Structure formats: C-alpha cells, structure tokens
Amino acid sequence: MKRAAIGAALVVIGSLQSLDAQDVTLTSRDRSVQIIGDLLGFDGQFYRVETEYGELTVDGSGVDCVGPGCPNLKSFVADLDISGAPEIGRLLLPALIEAFAAENGLKTDRTTESDDKFSITLTRKADSAKLARFYIRLSSSGEGFADLLADETDIVMSTREITAQERKLAREAGMGDMTRLGRARVLALDALVAIVSNQNPVEDISVLQLSKIYSGKINNWKTIGPQDAEITPYLRDLETGAGAVALQRLLLQESQAAASATRFSSDNFDLSERVSIDPFGIGLVGRSATLDAKILTLTGPCGRSLRPSRRNVKTEDYPLTTPLFLYLPARRLPKIARDFLSYTRSPAAQFVIRRAGFVDQAPEEIPIDFQGDRLANAISVAGQETSLAMTREMIATLRQMRRLTTSFRFEAGSVRLDAQSRSNVEQLAGALEAGIYDGKTIVFVGFSDGDGAAETNLEISRRRADVVKNAVQKAAETADFSQLEINVLAYGEAMPMACDDTEWGRQVNRRVEVWIR
C-alpha cells in the first residue's frame, strides 16, 4: 500500500479534503495513509480511484473503504460491458462465455433487452451467488471503438483493425497505444468469401475480378463465365464494419464502391440467404455464414488457386482472411474477466470456436507430404533466378520437419507485423514459456514475393525471418531457451502461394513460416 502511494507521489497523512465532497476514502489498516477520490471501478481485488494527483490503482486487501461509492465486498458482482461487431457478439462470444461458465462450475442466465442488447449473468452453482454480468451490445466495429473512447464499454469486438484516427483519439484520451502487445488479441479467424447461388455455373473467380465487380468495372457475368446476364453485387453496409473490411481487402476506397451494389445493414446470414436465391447475384460474406450458397475458389492467371479451407485460413495462405479482434483498455479488468480472456486461448475454447463455425488458432503441425500444392508451386517457379537445385535443397531440408499453422506477415510496405501476426507472437511466446517445444528445434523460414531480383528477395526474406524470431524471443521473457534450438532459414521467392500479378498475391507470398523438428 505504501509503495503504491509513494510511487504516485501521494502520501497523505490525515484527511486533506472533506469526505462529503468525495465518493470514497481509502485508509491503510495502520491509519497512516489516506487516499480520497472518486471511485472509477473495483474489480473484486483492486480499487481504481481518480484523485487530484491522478488515477491510482490500490490493492483492496490493504485498505478500508468509507463513503457512498464503496462497493459491498461480500456481494460484489463484476460488471463487464462489451460492445461492437455482431459477427462476434451474436453467437461466438455467448458460446465462449457459456463454455467458460460450465468449466468453472457456474451457470448462466441470459436476459434479452432488445435485438441488439442482452446480458449473461454468471452464478455459482454451489450457493447461487452472482459473480459476474456480461452486458453485450451489438452495433458495429466503429461503434464499439466509439464506446471505448467514451468510457462506455470495457471490451471492443471488432472485425477489423483499429484505424489510424481511432488510435490517435485513443492516445489523446489517455488510453495509450491500442496496437501494443496485450491491447488487442485475435479471438478467432474468419475469411471473406465470394458466394453465388448454386444455380450459377461459375466455380472460381480472381480477387482482381472481385475488385472490378465491386467497383462497377465488371457488370456482366459473361466476362467471367458462360451466362450473359447482369451481375447483382451484394455488400454489407459500410457502417457495419463488415462492408468496410470487404472493400479494404479488395484494396478499394469507399468512394470507389459501386453504387449498384445492394447494401445490407443486417448480418451476413441475411446477405447469404439473398444470394442463394438470386441466380445472378454475388456476395462477400464471412466463411462462417455461407449457408446454402456456393463458395467460389480464388484463382489467378498463373494457374494457382486457393480454397478458404480451415487450414488455409489458419495459416493466412488464403488472401482474404479476416481476424476477429477483442480490443482491451489499459485499465485492469475484473479478475473473472481476466480469467475469461485467458480461457479464450485454451484448447477447450478453440474447440468451441470451431463448433461455432469459425477458425480456431490452435497450432497444428503439417507434414510436408500434405503440402503437394505448395511443392508444385515451388517446382513451377524454378528457373533461371530460382534454380531447381535450390528448390531440391529446400524440399530436402523441410521434409525433415513439420510446418506449424502459425504464420507471420507484415503490413504493406513495412517491417511491422500485421495485427494477426502480433497476436501470433504472443501465442507462440506463451507456448515457449510453457515449455511445449522443449527438446525440439524451431526454424523461422522466410519467403518473399517474386517482384524484383531473386538475390534481393532472398535477403529480404532472411531479414523478415530474423525480425519474427527476435520478436518471439523478446516476448517469451520466462522461456528457457537452453531447452530448445531456434534457427532461421530463407528461401526468397522459391515457394509462392499465390500469383504475383496483384498486390493480394504478393502479400500472401511475403511471409515467415514456423517449422518444427
């Protein structure tokens, strides 16, 4: 208690202000220290108080609380407000809360206020004591961030990364950098998929063609397939966040979106249902909400194609992967909320995520024998710059190992890891700290796109592999690195996953993979 007071430059002997003017007074058990202020929160363990010296967090075990703002310690119920994307809050989050409750001997009671507001109360089965209430508001990713900035929510559910403007406003509001490790975590993975009716003969489409459809440059199916009919594009409303993510993945600005696209303010399921009965329609929805519609394979002029399989989404090899985020405030959350967030990364939670129709993040090891498409790609690019001898050497080396589904990619034109990769750093570092890979060799393998000289690309891929290795080692503060071996390899443009003719393909090819022996 005293160390906290001194660290905050607040050692106050006696009462400095009138109690009537304040919410609470926290007094140390020996009565030598008193802190007076407005109670901002209590998590069952710590008080958060706004004082004239700034905001303080005080361990409740060392103080007595007096005042109208003091909580009832015996019947404390942790309240947690969660706001944002309905793609997360409608099904996935409640499923995780209920599974968390069941694992901890708790029962849940759901109360619905409206279509977009409900709460889930967690009660201990043994004595029916209420422990927590999760208040969930379904709106949009943008509304969730607005609620956080207004201090009206504790956690934001988002289908996209925080924007530069939202980051700026958060810093100005004293929330720090919302992209730092620990402030944003990937809850699950989804993928943006192109869907058509089963009556539509088209089976595949390129990302470039999708971009032209949603910018109004392609408006007839005969450009893509055999039927001569006008295309009816469907898109989520840009205000929902999901529509904005679709345009972002297609590298389109809001002003470039086709005016002819039918906008849906409701969820992905409604859009999917509409497309399934429209033989000339096409939609962009989350993989988890495709219903009876046909999913088109993404292809390119170089002949490579990718399906949004669970494994391709998990490795981010599928170019339209969309992580689902939880953004957290800098302040301390109630203990039961922290326990729940830890649970969301457990093996049990990954099973719940898969059952809910999303892609989990549990690392899987893939032997090279199951990667025939990748090997075929490697052989197809062997030539003057990437020799067949180098390809053989790469395959011989990787054949002795297994690839983890954990991959790392970078923001466009930057050495900064993208949001999903930053979350992957935390997860892999946690596995190293837990000793999961003790006795093994971990190899970070860098790859590049084919734009530029092969020798330069080889060096770039090596530097990126070093960046990832260093980031993981720095994050794994308590890992015993004497128990495992960590190496770096680089193969440049030797194993492309997609065509290099578009920025989407080049971004997929610029990656760092993790291989285990």
XYZ file of C-alpha atoms in Angstrom:
517
model
C 0.000 0.000 0.000
C 2.779 2.437 0.997
C 4.874 1.612 -2.054
C 1.872 2.349 -4.290
C 1.269 5.656 -2.550
C 4.892 6.745 -2.764
C 5.106 5.724 -6.425
C 2.190 8.002 -7.152
C 3.685 10.854 -5.129
C 0.716 10.624 -2.822
C 1.425 10.173 0.863
C -1.368 11.900 2.692
C -1.473 11.854 6.487
C -4.915 12.721 7.706
C -7.818 13.948 5.679
C -6.926 16.615 3.110
C -10.429 17.166 1.827
C -13.965 16.946 3.099
C -15.385 13.417 2.845
C -18.763 14.856 1.860
C -17.254 16.137 -1.391
C -15.837 12.742 -2.390
C -17.073 9.293 -3.307
C -14.616 7.255 -1.243
C -11.812 7.451 1.276
C -9.321 4.575 1.328
C -7.423 4.287 4.599
C -4.492 1.959 5.268
C -5.007 -0.524 8.085
C -2.487 1.265 10.307
C -4.358 4.560 9.667
C -1.200 6.327 8.462
C -2.198 6.774 4.807
C -5.427 8.090 3.352
C -6.462 8.405 -0.287
C -9.534 10.443 -1.148
C -11.145 10.492 -4.574
C -13.860 9.401 -6.950
C -14.205 5.642 -7.342
C -13.787 4.715 -11.001
C -14.024 0.972 -10.566
C -13.488 -2.063 -8.378
C -12.634 -5.487 -9.770
C -13.041 -7.539 -6.608
C -9.368 -7.034 -5.749
C -8.279 -3.510 -6.699
C -9.844 -0.069 -6.380
C -9.380 2.398 -9.223
C -9.677 5.951 -7.889
C -9.460 9.368 -9.555
C -7.669 11.761 -7.206
C -6.315 15.282 -7.526
C -2.935 13.630 -8.144
C -4.215 11.460 -10.991
C -5.684 7.983 -11.317
C -4.473 5.393 -8.775
C -4.934 1.633 -8.566
C -4.925 0.426 -4.951
C -4.860 -3.127 -3.581
C -8.086 -3.554 -1.646
C -6.550 -6.041 0.793
C -4.526 -3.257 2.440
C -7.181 -0.584 2.921
C -10.596 0.105 4.378
C -13.119 1.922 2.186
C -15.525 4.529 3.567
C -18.001 6.580 1.573
C -21.122 6.342 -0.575
C -19.152 4.975 -3.521
C -17.719 1.977 -1.664
C -18.769 -1.424 -3.062
C -20.277 -4.213 -0.982
C -17.322 -6.603 -0.772
C -19.423 -9.574 0.313
C -21.846 -9.392 -2.613
C -19.547 -7.932 -5.272
C -20.661 -8.683 -8.833
C -18.243 -7.909 -11.644
C -19.960 -5.971 -14.428
C -18.345 -6.097 -17.871
C -19.571 -4.107 -20.861
C -18.725 -5.492 -24.311
C -19.630 -3.604 -27.465
C -19.104 -3.899 -31.212
C -19.388 -6.298 -34.125
C -22.439 -8.606 -34.155
C -20.408 -11.189 -36.093
C -18.624 -11.835 -32.793
C -21.232 -10.947 -30.204
C -24.295 -12.714 -31.558
C -23.051 -16.315 -31.436
C -19.349 -16.757 -30.778
C -18.926 -14.713 -27.598
C -22.009 -16.152 -25.815
C -20.834 -19.676 -26.706
C -17.436 -18.965 -25.152
C -18.969 -17.394 -22.033
C -21.238 -20.408 -21.522
C -18.360 -22.868 -22.023
C -16.197 -20.869 -19.585
C -19.004 -20.969 -17.026
C -19.501 -24.726 -17.397
C -15.783 -25.364 -16.938
C -15.774 -23.356 -13.693
C -18.896 -24.769 -12.073
C -21.050 -21.769 -12.913
C -24.444 -21.471 -14.513
C -25.544 -18.777 -16.955
C -28.749 -16.811 -17.272
C -29.374 -14.754 -20.397
C -31.601 -11.667 -20.340
C -32.567 -10.060 -23.653
C -33.337 -6.342 -23.656
C -33.663 -5.894 -27.425
C -32.404 -7.356 -30.702
C -29.007 -5.780 -30.147
C -28.690 -5.772 -26.346
C -28.546 -8.654 -23.908
C -26.728 -9.716 -20.767
C -25.378 -13.007 -19.444
C -25.174 -13.463 -15.668
C -22.745 -15.980 -14.183
C -23.867 -17.605 -10.946
C -22.054 -20.100 -8.749
C -23.979 -23.394 -8.670
C -22.977 -24.246 -5.102
C -24.575 -21.263 -3.368
C -26.340 -19.317 -6.195
C -24.062 -16.330 -5.608
C -23.922 -13.977 -8.587
C -20.319 -13.430 -9.697
C -20.452 -11.503 -12.952
C -22.689 -9.906 -15.562
C -21.565 -9.581 -19.173
C -23.520 -6.792 -20.899
C -23.257 -7.219 -24.672
C -24.263 -4.538 -27.172
C -24.324 -5.437 -30.869
C -23.612 -2.487 -33.144
C -20.522 -2.277 -35.361
C -16.758 -2.234 -35.020
C -16.724 1.560 -35.324
C -19.449 1.978 -32.692
C -17.504 -0.307 -30.378
C -14.410 1.897 -30.604
C -16.580 4.990 -30.085
C -17.991 3.424 -26.919
C -14.475 2.699 -25.660
C -13.367 6.281 -26.257
C -16.441 7.488 -24.374
C -15.629 5.090 -21.499
C -18.925 3.292 -22.100
C -17.501 -0.176 -22.698
C -14.734 -2.374 -21.341
C -14.013 -4.514 -24.407
C -14.476 -3.827 -28.120
C -15.469 -6.587 -30.547
C -14.133 -5.772 -33.996
C -13.944 -7.432 -37.405
C -11.145 -5.063 -38.410
C -8.045 -3.415 -37.034
C -8.340 -0.107 -35.244
C -7.935 2.784 -37.693
C -5.204 5.413 -37.536
C -7.776 8.034 -36.498
C -9.166 5.816 -33.722
C -5.609 5.146 -32.487
C -4.956 8.898 -32.413
C -8.157 9.599 -30.468
C -7.336 6.802 -28.006
C -3.902 8.292 -27.326
C -5.420 11.732 -26.831
C -7.908 10.229 -24.377
C -5.035 8.834 -22.311
C -5.517 5.219 -23.401
C -2.034 4.806 -24.867
C -1.247 2.827 -27.993
C -4.123 0.436 -28.735
C -1.900 -1.673 -31.018
C 0.655 -2.595 -28.353
C 1.023 -6.211 -27.267
C -1.739 -7.107 -24.852
C -4.139 -4.382 -26.001
C -5.550 -6.293 -28.979
C -5.984 -10.010 -29.297
C -7.324 -12.201 -32.071
C -10.269 -14.168 -30.694
C -10.823 -16.307 -33.783
C -10.360 -16.282 -37.536
C -12.832 -15.961 -40.352
C -12.422 -15.374 -44.073
C -14.125 -13.191 -46.621
C -15.530 -15.482 -49.303
C -17.247 -14.809 -52.602
C -20.559 -16.655 -52.835
C -23.093 -17.228 -55.613
C -26.274 -19.234 -55.991
C -25.905 -22.947 -56.694
C -27.735 -22.195 -59.958
C -24.801 -20.071 -61.093
C -22.337 -22.081 -63.271
C -19.274 -20.041 -62.182
C -16.885 -22.011 -59.957
C -13.931 -19.683 -59.457
C -13.001 -16.020 -59.577
C -9.886 -13.906 -59.096
C -9.521 -11.208 -56.446
C -8.928 -8.727 -59.267
C -12.263 -9.680 -60.844
C -13.967 -9.274 -57.471
C -12.451 -5.843 -57.124
C -13.716 -4.837 -60.558
C -17.212 -6.143 -59.798
C -17.450 -4.137 -56.571
C -16.030 -1.025 -58.215
C -18.531 -1.284 -61.097
C -15.938 -2.078 -63.795
C -17.367 -5.564 -64.437
C -21.149 -5.790 -64.532
C -21.934 -8.821 -66.712
C -21.336 -12.499 -65.962
C -20.101 -13.200 -69.499
C -16.788 -11.575 -68.501
C -16.274 -14.411 -66.018
C -18.476 -17.328 -67.083
C -20.838 -18.630 -69.751
C -24.025 -16.763 -68.859
C -24.911 -13.411 -70.384
C -26.646 -11.635 -67.521
C -26.178 -8.544 -65.433
C -24.341 -9.101 -62.151
C -26.142 -8.160 -58.942
C -23.463 -7.475 -56.302
C -24.410 -7.652 -52.630
C -22.343 -5.997 -49.888
C -22.705 -5.344 -46.195
C -23.379 -1.722 -45.358
C -20.133 0.170 -44.868
C -21.318 1.447 -41.499
C -21.413 -2.108 -40.117
C -17.668 -2.514 -40.409
C -18.026 -5.741 -42.392
C -18.653 -3.802 -45.602
C -15.624 -1.615 -44.949
C -13.492 -4.718 -44.351
C -14.637 -6.147 -47.699
C -13.564 -3.016 -49.555
C -10.294 -2.899 -47.631
C -9.488 -6.484 -48.616
C -10.257 -5.606 -52.236
C -7.991 -2.541 -51.988
C -10.896 -0.209 -52.727
C -11.759 3.131 -51.144
C -15.321 3.855 -50.050
C -15.660 6.316 -52.941
C -14.789 3.505 -55.389
C -17.583 1.173 -54.293
C -20.146 0.561 -57.000
C -23.385 2.436 -56.440
C -25.226 -0.551 -57.914
C -24.265 -2.856 -55.032
C -27.191 -3.784 -52.798
C -26.252 -2.890 -49.219
C -27.261 -4.963 -46.194
C -27.342 -3.395 -42.759
C -28.359 -6.729 -41.214
C -25.980 -9.631 -40.648
C -24.048 -11.907 -43.014
C -26.694 -14.630 -42.822
C -29.346 -12.381 -44.390
C -26.986 -11.449 -47.212
C -26.063 -15.097 -47.774
C -29.717 -16.111 -47.923
C -30.470 -13.424 -50.516
C -27.573 -14.504 -52.743
C -28.566 -18.173 -52.514
C -31.898 -17.434 -54.242
C -30.558 -14.963 -56.812
C -29.007 -16.798 -59.815
C -27.243 -13.604 -60.932
C -26.136 -12.357 -57.524
C -22.714 -12.397 -55.883
C -21.910 -11.581 -52.286
C -18.976 -11.162 -49.943
C -19.619 -12.696 -46.535
C -17.760 -14.357 -43.709
C -16.906 -18.011 -44.229
C -18.884 -18.796 -41.082
C -22.149 -17.543 -42.629
C -22.327 -19.052 -46.127
C -25.476 -21.187 -45.544
C -26.527 -22.915 -48.806
C -24.636 -20.622 -51.172
C -21.744 -21.793 -53.352
C -18.269 -20.634 -52.324
C -16.087 -19.608 -55.258
C -12.454 -20.664 -55.416
C -9.983 -17.790 -55.633
C -7.718 -18.175 -58.646
C -5.266 -16.183 -60.758
C -3.788 -16.074 -64.260
C -0.715 -18.056 -63.144
C -2.935 -21.079 -62.536
C -2.740 -21.172 -58.729
C -5.954 -21.378 -56.760
C -6.920 -21.343 -53.095
C -9.998 -22.510 -51.245
C -10.914 -20.973 -47.869
C -10.238 -24.246 -46.071
C -9.740 -24.148 -42.327
C -6.030 -24.803 -42.735
C -5.550 -22.142 -45.433
C -7.351 -19.588 -43.275
C -5.385 -20.525 -40.159
C -2.057 -20.095 -41.957
C -3.281 -16.895 -43.678
C -2.386 -18.501 -47.015
C -5.928 -17.644 -48.098
C -5.585 -13.957 -49.076
C -8.915 -12.730 -47.659
C -8.504 -13.986 -44.105
C -10.268 -11.733 -41.565
C -9.219 -11.948 -37.901
C -11.859 -11.234 -35.263
C -10.454 -8.923 -32.591
C -11.025 -8.048 -28.982
C -9.546 -4.656 -28.045
C -8.873 -4.107 -24.352
C -8.445 -0.912 -22.313
C -5.249 -0.106 -20.439
C -7.055 -0.352 -17.114
C -7.261 -3.507 -15.067
C -10.361 -5.631 -15.741
C -12.143 -7.634 -13.019
C -10.468 -10.929 -12.169
C -13.275 -13.051 -13.606
C -12.986 -11.086 -16.869
C -9.230 -11.714 -16.952
C -9.869 -15.396 -16.296
C -12.361 -15.476 -19.165
C -9.906 -13.818 -21.561
C -7.258 -16.373 -20.596
C -9.790 -19.134 -21.208
C -10.426 -17.931 -24.766
C -6.899 -19.078 -25.663
C -7.231 -22.506 -24.095
C -7.580 -25.753 -26.106
C -11.160 -26.102 -24.834
C -12.040 -22.649 -26.174
C -10.533 -23.480 -29.573
C -12.950 -26.402 -29.817
C -15.882 -24.070 -29.021
C -14.683 -21.640 -31.715
C -14.678 -24.422 -34.312
C -18.124 -25.616 -33.258
C -19.413 -22.056 -33.722
C -18.285 -22.142 -37.380
C -15.125 -20.063 -37.071
C -11.463 -20.994 -37.456
C -9.556 -21.606 -34.251
C -5.927 -20.704 -33.575
C -4.690 -23.916 -32.014
C -1.315 -24.646 -33.675
C -1.267 -27.699 -35.906
C 1.754 -29.446 -37.372
C 1.542 -30.157 -41.108
C 3.944 -32.693 -42.623
C 5.351 -31.772 -45.995
C 3.623 -34.799 -47.554
C 0.308 -32.942 -47.060
C 1.555 -29.866 -48.912
C 1.500 -31.076 -52.505
C 0.134 -27.801 -53.908
C 2.949 -25.845 -52.286
C 5.600 -28.188 -53.669
C 4.047 -27.977 -57.111
C 4.222 -24.188 -56.878
C 7.891 -24.399 -55.912
C 8.707 -26.572 -58.912
C 6.703 -24.346 -61.256
C 8.784 -21.253 -60.470
C 12.145 -22.999 -60.694
C 14.103 -21.387 -63.484
C 16.932 -19.007 -64.156
C 16.702 -16.987 -60.918
C 15.405 -19.732 -58.612
C 17.329 -22.818 -59.594
C 15.949 -26.329 -59.469
C 18.945 -27.244 -57.289
C 17.859 -24.642 -54.708
C 14.313 -25.987 -54.836
C 15.558 -29.516 -54.232
C 17.677 -28.343 -51.309
C 14.692 -26.524 -49.786
C 12.420 -29.565 -50.110
C 15.088 -31.889 -48.682
C 15.533 -29.598 -45.676
C 11.818 -29.057 -44.987
C 10.996 -32.744 -45.480
C 12.659 -33.426 -42.134
C 10.288 -31.010 -40.348
C 6.621 -30.171 -39.925
C 5.102 -26.773 -40.608
C 3.122 -25.053 -37.841
C -0.108 -23.372 -38.904
C 1.204 -20.257 -37.135
C 2.454 -17.813 -39.791
C 3.623 -14.216 -39.776
C 3.013 -11.480 -42.304
C 3.815 -7.787 -42.450
C 1.877 -4.606 -43.052
C 2.153 -3.374 -46.634
C 5.471 -1.624 -47.281
C 6.599 -2.110 -43.682
C 8.682 -4.337 -41.430
C 5.902 -4.058 -38.824
C 3.963 -7.273 -38.274
C 0.260 -7.144 -39.107
C -2.354 -7.452 -36.357
C -2.868 -11.200 -36.570
C 0.886 -11.781 -36.587
C 1.340 -9.630 -33.484
C -1.216 -11.848 -31.771
C 0.640 -14.919 -33.081
C 3.821 -13.597 -31.455
C 2.082 -13.601 -28.068
C 0.690 -17.093 -28.563
C 3.944 -18.664 -29.744
C 5.856 -16.892 -26.969
C 3.391 -18.297 -24.438
C 3.956 -21.795 -25.809
C 7.717 -21.360 -25.459
C 7.321 -20.153 -21.875
C 5.164 -23.194 -21.117
C 7.890 -25.488 -22.431
C 5.708 -27.015 -25.135
C 8.591 -27.124 -27.615
C 11.372 -28.071 -25.193
C 13.759 -30.567 -26.766
C 12.800 -29.502 -30.298
C 14.209 -27.240 -32.981
C 12.130 -24.278 -34.156
C 13.014 -22.811 -37.531
C 11.669 -19.470 -38.767
C 11.582 -19.725 -42.566
C 11.307 -16.534 -44.613
C 9.706 -16.263 -48.056
C 9.162 -13.302 -50.385
C 7.165 -12.383 -53.451
C 8.730 -12.591 -56.905
C 8.831 -8.852 -57.546
C 12.474 -7.836 -58.065
C 15.773 -9.669 -58.222
C 15.838 -13.137 -56.653
C 19.018 -12.401 -54.693
C 17.493 -9.277 -53.158
C 14.292 -11.133 -52.302
C 16.306 -13.864 -50.613
C 17.985 -11.306 -48.353
C 14.668 -9.580 -47.587
C 13.080 -12.890 -46.608
C 16.022 -13.633 -44.280
C 15.706 -10.241 -42.560
C 11.988 -10.760 -42.046
C 12.603 -14.187 -40.511
C 15.101 -12.566 -38.122
C 12.527 -9.891 -37.194
C 9.966 -12.550 -36.253
C 12.471 -14.672 -34.339
C 13.628 -11.667 -32.317
C 10.042 -10.559 -31.607
C 9.070 -14.018 -30.312
C 12.188 -14.366 -28.174
C 11.672 -10.906 -26.683
C 8.045 -11.698 -25.840
C 8.910 -15.085 -24.290
C 10.505 -13.495 -21.237
C 10.401 -16.567 -18.971
C 11.231 -19.224 -21.590
C 14.283 -21.413 -21.016
C 15.987 -21.187 -24.411
C 18.644 -23.686 -23.337
C 15.963 -26.365 -23.692
C 15.371 -25.807 -27.413
C 17.128 -24.671 -30.544
C 15.979 -21.739 -32.688
C 17.236 -21.225 -36.238
C 16.466 -19.062 -39.256
C 16.240 -20.109 -42.916
C 15.290 -18.098 -46.002
C 14.174 -19.188 -49.468
C 13.056 -15.922 -51.039
C 10.545 -16.438 -53.846
C 11.095 -20.209 -54.046
C 7.622 -21.321 -52.811
C 4.839 -18.899 -53.853
C 1.337 -19.396 -52.516
C -0.429 -17.090 -54.980
C 0.146 -15.256 -58.240
C 2.435 -12.236 -58.097
C 0.346 -10.260 -60.590
C -1.642 -8.454 -57.863
C -0.858 -6.869 -54.507
C -3.043 -9.548 -52.835
C -0.898 -12.322 -54.241
C 2.349 -10.582 -53.349
C 1.145 -10.004 -49.792
C 0.305 -13.698 -49.384
C 3.748 -14.675 -50.653
C 5.591 -12.333 -48.260
C 5.563 -14.430 -45.111
C 7.534 -16.113 -42.360
C 6.576 -19.688 -41.552
C 7.405 -21.739 -38.460
C 8.742 -25.257 -38.899
C 9.349 -27.773 -36.093
C 11.764 -30.674 -35.855
